[in-house]
Amino acid sequence: MVALLGALAGELVAAGVTRPNIVFIFTDDHSLQTIGAYNARLSAFCRKQGVTPNIDRLAARGGLFVDSFCGNSLCSPSRAAILSGLHSHANGVRTLSQPIREGVWTFPGALREAGYQTAVIGKWHLDKTPAGTDYWRLLNGQGTYWHPEFSGPDGKEKRNGYATDIITDMSLDWLRQRDTTKPFMMMIQHKAPHRNWMPPPRYYSWLGKVKVPEPSTLFDDYAGRMSPAHNQKMEINRTMTMDGDLKVLEPGKWGQEFNRMSESERAEWNAVFGPRNEAFFKAKLTGRELTRWKYQEYMKDYLRCIKAVDDGVGRVVDYLKEAGLEQNTVVIYASDQGFFNGEHGWFDKRWIYEESIHMPFIIRWPGVVKPGTRFTPFIQNIDYAPTFVEMAGGSIPDGLHGKSFVPILRGEKPADWRKSVYYHYYDFKGAHNVANHYGVRTERHTLAHYYATDEWEMFDNRKDPQQLRSVYAEPGYAKTVGKLKTELNRLRGLYKDTDADEGARISKP
Ligand code: CA
């Protein structure tokens, strides 16, 4: 009998139904190109420089999803889709800082009902406080890198120091004092590596003498694409700011982010960046050389912020091991969307294009996910909520757009799994002038409709992985265009997205 129970327990463990703890480490704007564990543009560079050793170790001991996508590549919308399992038009968060629609189900409450202790610490970036969480300490809006303020049930509190380290400290503090009789779900939500990429002092000089590989599309002229790609305002060349983003400050002048620093913190910054700025002023760069300089400096600060996040991941993983929680805790590393790291000459996100629509998703689940697995099925941010609820043995409500991918994590191949993903971006009126569009991404193609101007693009991602030439109007692709439009209409029907009229109004200049 004992042996039988033992065998049953073994089976349950193998099936992943032991109600694991869940640690969801979530960052802001971290591209998968800048994770060593992926095989993306800067992965080899990141491995060589040791940008993400702890995140890479998670992937080696667990797995990663090669094709993890968002449905609307923007902070608040992605966060709302993750919480609700619904696309933007259904959860109500189409653009930045809109509230989740009244009465919409979100997963932390379902986990609490299933007996979990739930906590969220860090960047929230949604209008309402987190429903269903036992503990929450949230950055206000975007939050700040230096000396951030947190809101909790008892009001606001300012913490001294660097946001990434503080969020990790607060997360470990919560873990140490939690109710150990219950399983837990904790969301550790970093501000980093969001614009304007303020690194911590310990990495000011790191990568100083290294050259970050340039993308071959750094000087993209947008030929081969429709008017939205020409009209955007997200180029490193034209849009990135010299003071705020690149921190090129005249001696004695400080920008907004620096106003939060103490005098000694500014002095520490100036000791490294002062000489850099001096050399920059002297060099009087113009044209492509100036763009190249901006790219290098942008990327170094971005990677320095990521390195601090990776330190935090290491500290959390170490704590789980010390506390004997490693075997029964799922650790996930993800970010709210992808990001352009100079590809197409851009920074930021928003587009259905590859670097923007892809999200990193790395998961370690001992006994369930086979170490080193590279999962290829398409997952989307709408899938996280039902996945977490299934892990916790809770009940998944009907009507979600997302599906639990726990079976995929177990190594199964569900026959009816999605072969295409739906995308809809709405924030033309926000920053960067990216036209509203919806579209579909399949294994090989991307189809996008910019509906305010009724322009279409289609990319053959196998022949043109950098997406430089739309083949939408090419006669040889007419049949494929037809098939993709049918698929796009099917998805719009499936998710009941009738937003295009409203979206078109938003989109018109
Ligand atoms: Ca973001």
Coordinates of C-alpha atoms and ligand atoms in Angstrom, one line a residue:
M1 CA 0.0 0.0 0.0
V2 CA 2.8 2.4 1.0
A3 CA 4.6 1.4 -2.2
L4 CA 1.5 2.0 -4.2
L5 CA 1.0 5.4 -2.6
G6 CA 4.6 6.1 -3.2
A7 CA 4.3 5.1 -6.8
L8 CA 1.1 7.3 -7.1
A9 CA 2.9 10.2 -5.5
G10 CA 5.8 9.7 -8.0
E11 CA 3.3 9.8 -10.8
L12 CA 1.7 12.9 -9.5
V13 CA 5.1 14.5 -9.2
A14 CA 5.9 13.4 -12.8
A15 CA 2.6 14.8 -13.9
G16 CA 3.3 18.1 -12.2
V17 CA 0.3 18.1 -9.9
T18 CA 2.1 18.6 -6.6
R19 CA 1.0 22.2 -6.3
P20 CA 4.4 23.8 -6.8
N21 CA 5.2 27.3 -5.6
I22 CA 5.4 29.8 -8.4
V23 CA 8.0 32.6 -8.7
F24 CA 7.3 34.7 -11.7
I25 CA 10.2 37.1 -12.4
F26 CA 9.0 39.6 -14.9
T27 CA 10.9 42.5 -16.4
D28 CA 10.0 45.4 -18.6
D29 CA 11.2 45.6 -22.2
H30 CA 13.8 42.8 -22.1
S31 CA 14.3 41.4 -25.6
L32 CA 15.2 37.8 -26.2
Q33 CA 18.1 39.0 -28.4
T34 CA 19.9 40.0 -25.2
I35 CA 19.6 36.6 -23.4
G36 CA 22.5 34.2 -23.7
A37 CA 20.2 31.1 -23.6
Y38 CA 18.4 32.1 -26.8
N39 CA 19.9 31.8 -30.3
A40 CA 19.1 35.3 -31.2
R41 CA 21.1 38.2 -32.6
L42 CA 23.1 39.1 -29.5
S43 CA 22.9 35.8 -27.6
A44 CA 26.5 34.7 -28.4
F45 CA 27.7 38.2 -27.4
C46 CA 25.7 38.0 -24.1
R47 CA 27.1 34.5 -23.3
K48 CA 30.7 35.8 -24.0
Q49 CA 30.3 38.9 -21.8
G50 CA 28.3 37.1 -19.1
V51 CA 25.3 39.4 -19.4
T52 CA 22.7 36.8 -18.3
P53 CA 24.4 33.9 -16.6
N54 CA 21.7 33.3 -14.0
I55 CA 18.9 33.5 -16.5
D56 CA 20.8 31.2 -18.8
R57 CA 21.2 28.7 -16.0
L58 CA 17.5 28.7 -15.5
A59 CA 17.0 27.8 -19.1
A60 CA 19.7 25.1 -18.9
R61 CA 18.1 23.5 -15.9
G62 CA 14.6 24.0 -17.3
G63 CA 13.5 25.1 -20.7
L64 CA 12.7 28.1 -22.9
F65 CA 10.0 28.9 -25.5
V66 CA 11.5 29.9 -28.8
D67 CA 8.2 31.4 -30.0
S68 CA 6.5 33.1 -27.1
F69 CA 4.5 36.1 -28.3
C70 CA 2.5 39.0 -27.0
G71 CA -0.8 40.1 -28.5
N72 CA -0.2 43.8 -28.1
S73 CA 3.4 44.9 -27.7
L74 CA 3.1 47.4 -24.9
C75 CA 3.6 47.5 -21.1
S76 CA 0.1 47.8 -19.6
P77 CA -1.7 45.8 -22.3
S78 CA 0.7 42.9 -22.0
R79 CA 0.4 42.9 -18.2
A80 CA -3.4 43.0 -18.4
A81 CA -3.4 40.1 -20.9
I82 CA -1.1 38.1 -18.6
L83 CA -3.4 38.7 -15.6
S84 CA -6.7 38.0 -17.4
G85 CA -5.9 35.5 -20.1
L86 CA -7.7 37.8 -22.5
H87 CA -6.6 39.9 -25.4
S88 CA -6.8 43.7 -25.0
H89 CA -10.2 44.4 -26.6
A90 CA -11.7 42.0 -24.0
N91 CA -9.8 42.9 -20.9
G92 CA -10.1 46.7 -21.6
V93 CA -6.4 47.6 -21.6
R94 CA -5.7 48.6 -25.2
T95 CA -3.2 51.4 -24.4
L96 CA -1.1 52.5 -21.5
S97 CA -2.6 52.7 -18.0
Q98 CA -6.2 52.0 -18.9
P99 CA -8.1 50.1 -16.2
I100 CA -8.9 46.4 -16.5
R101 CA -12.6 46.2 -17.4
E102 CA -14.8 45.9 -14.4
G103 CA -15.5 42.3 -13.3
V104 CA -12.8 40.7 -15.5
W105 CA -11.3 37.6 -13.8
T106 CA -7.6 37.6 -13.0
F107 CA -5.4 34.7 -12.0
P108 CA -4.0 35.8 -8.6
G109 CA -7.5 35.5 -7.1
A110 CA -7.9 32.0 -8.5
L111 CA -4.6 31.0 -6.9
R112 CA -5.6 32.4 -3.6
E113 CA -8.9 30.5 -3.8
A114 CA -6.8 27.4 -4.5
G115 CA -5.0 28.0 -1.2
Y116 CA -2.0 29.9 -2.3
Q117 CA -0.4 32.9 -0.7
T118 CA 0.0 35.5 -3.3
A119 CA 2.3 38.5 -3.6
V120 CA 3.3 41.1 -6.2
I121 CA 6.3 43.4 -5.8
G122 CA 7.6 46.0 -8.2
K123 CA 6.2 47.5 -11.4
W124 CA 2.5 47.1 -11.9
H125 CA 1.6 49.8 -14.4
L126 CA -2.1 49.2 -14.3
D127 CA -4.8 51.5 -13.1
K128 CA -6.2 49.4 -10.3
T129 CA -4.5 47.7 -7.3
P130 CA -3.9 44.0 -7.7
A131 CA -7.0 41.9 -7.0
G132 CA -6.5 38.6 -5.3
T133 CA -3.1 39.4 -3.8
D134 CA -2.3 39.0 -0.1
Y135 CA 0.7 41.3 -0.3
W136 CA 1.5 44.1 -2.7
R137 CA 4.1 46.8 -2.9
L138 CA 4.0 48.6 -6.3
L139 CA 6.1 51.2 -8.0
N140 CA 4.1 54.2 -8.9
G141 CA 3.4 54.1 -12.7
Q142 CA 6.7 53.6 -14.5
G143 CA 8.6 53.9 -11.3
T144 CA 12.1 55.3 -11.0
Y145 CA 15.5 53.6 -11.0
W146 CA 16.8 55.6 -8.1
H147 CA 15.2 55.8 -4.6
P148 CA 11.8 54.5 -5.8
E149 CA 8.5 55.0 -4.1
F150 CA 6.3 52.0 -3.5
S151 CA 2.5 52.0 -2.8
G152 CA 1.0 49.4 -0.6
P153 CA -2.3 48.9 1.4
D154 CA -0.9 51.3 4.0
G155 CA 0.1 54.1 1.7
K156 CA 3.4 55.2 0.1
E157 CA 6.9 54.5 1.2
K158 CA 10.2 55.7 -0.3
R159 CA 13.1 53.2 -0.4
N160 CA 16.7 54.3 -0.7
G161 CA 18.8 52.7 -3.4
Y162 CA 18.6 51.2 -6.9
A163 CA 15.2 49.9 -7.9
T164 CA 16.3 46.5 -9.2
D165 CA 18.2 45.6 -6.1
I166 CA 15.4 47.0 -3.8
I167 CA 12.8 44.9 -5.6
T168 CA 14.9 41.8 -5.1
D169 CA 15.5 42.6 -1.4
M170 CA 11.8 43.2 -0.8
S171 CA 11.0 39.9 -2.6
L172 CA 13.4 37.9 -0.4
D173 CA 12.1 39.7 2.7
W174 CA 8.6 38.5 1.8
L175 CA 9.7 35.0 1.1
R176 CA 11.4 34.8 4.5
Q177 CA 8.3 35.9 6.4
R178 CA 5.7 34.1 4.4
D179 CA 3.2 31.6 5.8
T180 CA 5.1 28.3 5.3
T181 CA 2.0 26.2 5.7
K182 CA 0.8 27.3 2.2
P183 CA 2.2 27.2 -1.3
F184 CA 2.9 30.6 -2.7
M185 CA 2.9 32.6 -5.9
M186 CA 5.1 35.6 -6.1
M187 CA 5.4 38.1 -8.9
I188 CA 8.7 39.9 -8.9
Q189 CA 8.2 42.7 -11.4
H190 CA 11.3 44.8 -12.2
K191 CA 11.2 48.3 -13.8
A192 CA 14.5 47.4 -15.6
P193 CA 15.5 47.4 -18.4
H194 CA 12.9 50.1 -19.4
R195 CA 14.0 53.4 -20.9
N196 CA 15.9 55.4 -19.9
W197 CA 18.3 52.6 -19.0
M198 CA 19.9 53.8 -15.8
P199 CA 22.5 51.3 -14.7
P200 CA 23.6 50.6 -11.2
P201 CA 27.1 52.0 -10.2
R202 CA 28.7 48.6 -10.0
Y203 CA 28.2 48.3 -13.8
Y204 CA 29.0 51.9 -14.9
S205 CA 32.4 50.8 -16.3
W206 CA 31.4 47.2 -17.3
L207 CA 31.4 46.8 -21.2
G208 CA 33.2 50.1 -21.4
K209 CA 35.8 48.9 -23.9
V210 CA 33.6 46.3 -25.6
K211 CA 31.9 46.8 -29.0
V212 CA 28.4 45.6 -29.1
P213 CA 27.7 43.9 -32.5
E214 CA 25.6 46.2 -34.8
P215 CA 22.5 44.9 -36.5
S216 CA 22.8 44.8 -40.3
T217 CA 19.6 46.9 -40.4
L218 CA 20.9 49.7 -38.2
F219 CA 20.6 52.0 -41.3
D220 CA 17.3 50.6 -42.6
D221 CA 15.7 53.0 -45.1
Y222 CA 12.3 51.3 -44.9
A223 CA 12.0 50.7 -48.6
G224 CA 9.9 47.6 -49.1
R225 CA 7.5 48.5 -46.4
M226 CA 4.4 50.7 -46.3
S227 CA 4.0 54.2 -44.9
P228 CA 3.8 53.3 -41.1
A229 CA 7.5 52.1 -41.1
H230 CA 8.5 55.4 -42.7
N231 CA 6.4 57.6 -40.4
Q232 CA 7.4 56.1 -37.0
K233 CA 9.3 58.1 -34.5
M234 CA 11.5 55.5 -32.8
E235 CA 14.8 55.7 -34.5
I236 CA 18.0 55.8 -32.5
N237 CA 19.2 58.3 -35.1
R238 CA 16.3 60.8 -34.9
T239 CA 14.2 60.1 -31.7
M240 CA 16.5 58.9 -29.0
T241 CA 17.3 61.8 -26.7
M242 CA 20.8 63.0 -26.0
D243 CA 20.2 64.0 -22.4
G244 CA 17.5 61.6 -21.0
D245 CA 18.3 58.5 -23.0
L246 CA 22.0 58.8 -23.8
K247 CA 22.9 60.9 -20.7
V248 CA 25.1 63.3 -22.6
L249 CA 24.9 66.1 -20.1
E250 CA 26.7 69.5 -20.2
P251 CA 29.0 69.8 -17.2
G252 CA 26.9 70.8 -14.1
K253 CA 23.6 70.0 -15.8
W254 CA 21.4 67.1 -14.5
G255 CA 18.3 65.6 -16.0
Q256 CA 15.1 64.3 -14.4
E257 CA 16.4 60.9 -13.4
F258 CA 19.6 62.4 -11.9
N259 CA 17.6 64.7 -9.7
R260 CA 16.7 61.8 -7.5
M261 CA 20.4 60.9 -6.9
S262 CA 22.3 62.2 -3.9
E263 CA 25.4 64.4 -4.5
S264 CA 27.7 61.5 -3.9
E265 CA 25.8 59.3 -6.3
R266 CA 26.0 61.9 -9.0
A267 CA 29.7 62.2 -8.3
E268 CA 30.1 58.4 -8.7
W269 CA 28.2 58.6 -12.0
N270 CA 30.2 61.6 -13.2
A271 CA 33.5 59.9 -12.5
V272 CA 32.8 57.4 -15.3
F273 CA 30.4 59.2 -17.6
G274 CA 31.9 62.7 -17.3
P275 CA 35.1 61.7 -19.3
R276 CA 32.9 59.8 -21.8
N277 CA 30.8 62.9 -22.3
E278 CA 33.9 65.1 -22.7
A279 CA 35.3 62.8 -25.3
F280 CA 31.9 62.8 -27.1
F281 CA 31.8 66.6 -27.3
K282 CA 35.4 66.7 -28.6
A283 CA 34.7 64.1 -31.3
K284 CA 31.9 66.1 -32.9
L285 CA 30.4 63.0 -34.5
T286 CA 27.9 63.4 -37.3
G287 CA 25.8 61.1 -39.6
R288 CA 26.4 57.4 -39.4
E289 CA 29.2 57.7 -36.9
L290 CA 26.9 59.5 -34.5
T291 CA 24.2 56.9 -34.9
R292 CA 26.8 54.2 -34.2
W293 CA 28.0 55.9 -31.1
K294 CA 24.4 56.3 -29.9
Y295 CA 23.7 52.6 -30.6
Q296 CA 26.8 51.5 -28.5
E297 CA 25.9 53.7 -25.6
Y298 CA 22.3 52.8 -25.6
M299 CA 23.0 49.1 -25.7
K300 CA 25.6 49.2 -23.0
D301 CA 23.3 50.9 -20.5
Y302 CA 20.5 48.5 -21.5
L303 CA 22.8 45.5 -20.9
R304 CA 24.1 47.0 -17.7
C305 CA 20.5 47.2 -16.4
I306 CA 19.9 43.6 -17.5
K307 CA 23.1 42.5 -15.7
A308 CA 21.6 43.9 -12.4
V309 CA 18.3 42.0 -13.1
D310 CA 20.3 38.9 -13.6
D311 CA 22.1 39.4 -10.3
G312 CA 18.6 39.5 -8.7
V313 CA 17.5 36.3 -10.5
G314 CA 20.7 34.6 -9.0
R315 CA 19.9 35.8 -5.5
V316 CA 16.3 34.5 -5.7
V317 CA 17.4 31.2 -7.1
D318 CA 20.1 30.9 -4.4
Y319 CA 17.5 31.6 -1.7
L320 CA 15.2 29.0 -3.0
K321 CA 18.0 26.4 -2.8
E322 CA 19.1 27.5 0.7
A323 CA 15.5 27.3 2.0
G324 CA 15.0 23.9 0.5
L325 CA 12.3 25.2 -1.9
E326 CA 14.2 24.5 -5.2
Q327 CA 12.6 21.2 -6.0
N328 CA 9.0 22.3 -5.6
T329 CA 9.2 25.8 -7.0
V330 CA 8.5 26.8 -10.6
V331 CA 10.7 29.7 -11.5
I332 CA 9.8 31.7 -14.6
Y333 CA 11.7 34.5 -16.3
A334 CA 9.7 36.6 -18.8
S335 CA 9.4 40.2 -20.0
D336 CA 6.3 42.1 -21.0
Q337 CA 7.2 42.3 -24.7
G338 CA 10.2 42.2 -27.0
F339 CA 12.3 45.2 -27.9
F340 CA 14.3 46.6 -30.8
N341 CA 18.0 46.7 -30.1
G342 CA 18.9 48.8 -33.1
E343 CA 17.2 46.4 -35.6
H344 CA 15.6 48.6 -38.3
G345 CA 17.5 51.5 -36.6
W346 CA 15.0 51.4 -33.7
F347 CA 14.6 51.2 -30.0
D348 CA 11.1 50.5 -28.4
K349 CA 8.5 47.9 -29.4
R350 CA 4.8 48.2 -30.5
W351 CA 5.1 46.4 -33.9
I352 CA 4.0 43.0 -34.9
Y353 CA 7.5 42.7 -36.3
E354 CA 9.7 39.9 -34.9
E355 CA 11.8 41.6 -32.3
S356 CA 8.8 43.3 -30.8
I357 CA 6.2 40.5 -30.8
H358 CA 8.5 37.9 -29.3
M359 CA 8.7 37.7 -25.5
P360 CA 11.4 35.8 -23.6
F361 CA 9.9 32.9 -21.7
I362 CA 12.2 30.7 -19.6
I363 CA 10.9 28.2 -17.0
R364 CA 12.5 25.9 -14.5
W365 CA 10.2 23.2 -13.1
P366 CA 12.2 20.4 -11.6
G367 CA 10.7 16.9 -12.3
V368 CA 8.4 18.3 -15.0
V369 CA 10.4 20.3 -17.6
K370 CA 13.3 18.3 -19.0
P371 CA 16.5 20.3 -18.6
G372 CA 17.6 22.1 -21.7
T373 CA 14.3 21.8 -23.5
R374 CA 13.7 24.3 -26.4
F375 CA 9.9 24.4 -26.8
T376 CA 8.7 25.3 -30.3
P377 CA 4.9 25.5 -29.9
F378 CA 3.5 29.0 -30.1
I379 CA 2.6 30.4 -26.7
Q380 CA 1.2 33.8 -26.0
N381 CA 0.9 36.0 -22.9
I382 CA -2.8 35.2 -22.7
D383 CA -1.8 31.6 -21.8
Y384 CA 0.1 32.4 -18.6
A385 CA -3.0 32.8 -16.4
P386 CA -4.6 29.4 -17.2
T387 CA -1.1 27.8 -17.0
F388 CA -0.5 29.2 -13.5
V389 CA -4.0 28.2 -12.4
E390 CA -3.5 24.6 -13.7
M391 CA -0.1 24.4 -12.0
A392 CA -1.8 25.4 -8.7
G393 CA -4.7 22.9 -9.2
G394 CA -7.2 25.8 -9.3
S395 CA -10.2 26.1 -11.6
I396 CA -9.8 27.8 -15.0
P397 CA -13.0 29.8 -16.0
D398 CA -14.6 29.4 -19.3
G399 CA -14.2 32.0 -22.0
L400 CA -10.5 32.8 -21.6
H401 CA -8.6 33.5 -24.9
G402 CA -5.5 31.7 -23.6
K403 CA -4.9 28.1 -22.9
S404 CA -2.8 26.3 -20.3
F405 CA 0.4 25.0 -21.7
V406 CA 1.1 22.7 -18.8
P407 CA 0.7 19.7 -21.1
I408 CA 3.5 21.1 -23.4
L409 CA 5.7 21.6 -20.3
R410 CA 5.2 18.0 -19.5
G411 CA 6.4 17.0 -22.9
E412 CA 3.0 16.3 -24.5
K413 CA 2.1 17.5 -28.0
P414 CA -1.5 18.6 -27.9
A415 CA -3.0 18.0 -31.4
D416 CA -5.2 21.1 -31.4
W417 CA -2.5 23.5 -30.2
R418 CA -2.5 26.9 -32.0
K419 CA -0.5 27.4 -35.2
S420 CA -1.0 31.1 -35.5
V421 CA -1.1 34.1 -33.1
Y422 CA -3.3 37.1 -33.2
Y423 CA -2.0 40.6 -32.8
H424 CA -3.6 44.0 -32.3
Y425 CA -1.8 47.3 -31.4
Y426 CA -3.8 50.4 -30.6
D427 CA -1.6 53.2 -29.2
F428 CA -0.9 55.4 -32.3
K429 CA -1.7 58.4 -30.1
G430 CA 0.9 57.4 -27.6
A431 CA 4.6 57.8 -28.1
H432 CA 6.6 56.9 -31.3
N433 CA 3.9 57.3 -33.9
V434 CA 3.3 53.7 -34.7
A435 CA 0.1 53.2 -36.7
N436 CA -2.5 51.0 -35.2
H437 CA -2.5 47.5 -36.8
Y438 CA -3.8 44.0 -36.4
G439 CA -2.4 40.9 -37.9
V440 CA -1.4 37.3 -37.7
R441 CA 1.9 35.5 -37.3
T442 CA 2.1 31.9 -38.5
E443 CA 5.1 29.6 -38.6
R444 CA 6.4 31.2 -41.8
H445 CA 4.6 34.4 -42.4
T446 CA 3.5 37.7 -40.8
L447 CA 0.5 39.6 -42.2
A448 CA -0.3 43.1 -40.9
H449 CA -3.2 45.5 -41.7
Y450 CA -2.7 49.2 -40.9
Y451 CA -6.4 49.9 -41.1
A452 CA -6.4 53.7 -40.7
T453 CA -4.8 53.9 -44.1
D454 CA -5.9 50.5 -45.3
E455 CA -2.3 49.4 -46.0
W456 CA -1.1 45.8 -45.8
E457 CA 2.2 44.1 -45.3
M458 CA 3.2 40.5 -45.5
F459 CA 6.6 39.0 -44.8
D460 CA 8.0 35.6 -45.7
N461 CA 10.0 35.2 -42.6
R462 CA 11.9 32.2 -43.9
K463 CA 13.2 34.0 -46.9
D464 CA 13.4 37.4 -45.2
P465 CA 13.9 36.9 -41.5
Q466 CA 14.8 40.6 -41.0
Q467 CA 11.4 41.6 -42.6
L468 CA 12.8 44.1 -45.0
R469 CA 10.5 43.4 -48.0
S470 CA 6.8 43.1 -47.9
V471 CA 5.6 40.6 -50.5
Y472 CA 1.9 41.4 -50.0
A473 CA 1.5 42.8 -53.5
E474 CA 3.7 40.2 -55.3
P475 CA 1.6 37.9 -57.6
G476 CA 3.5 34.8 -56.5
Y477 CA 2.2 35.3 -52.9
A478 CA -1.4 36.0 -53.8
K479 CA -2.6 32.6 -52.7
T480 CA -0.7 32.8 -49.4
V481 CA -2.1 36.3 -48.8
G482 CA -5.6 34.9 -49.3
K483 CA -5.0 32.1 -46.8
L484 CA -3.5 34.4 -44.2
K485 CA -6.5 36.8 -44.5
T486 CA -8.8 33.9 -44.0
E487 CA -6.8 32.9 -40.9
L488 CA -6.8 36.5 -39.6
N489 CA -10.6 36.7 -40.0
R490 CA -11.0 33.4 -38.2
L491 CA -9.0 34.7 -35.3
R492 CA -10.9 38.0 -35.2
G493 CA -14.1 35.9 -35.1
L494 CA -12.7 33.5 -32.5
Y495 CA -11.7 36.3 -30.1
K496 CA -14.7 38.4 -31.1
D497 CA -12.4 41.4 -31.9
T498 CA -14.6 44.0 -33.6
D499 CA -12.4 46.8 -32.6
A500 CA -11.2 47.9 -36.0
D501 CA -13.8 50.7 -36.3
E502 CA -12.9 52.1 -32.9
G503 CA -9.3 51.4 -33.6
A504 CA -9.5 53.2 -36.9
R505 CA -10.8 56.3 -35.2
I506 CA -8.0 56.2 -32.7
S507 CA -5.5 55.6 -35.4
K508 CA -6.5 58.6 -37.7
P509 CA -4.1 61.5 -37.3
Ligands
CA1 CA 7.3 47.1 -21.4

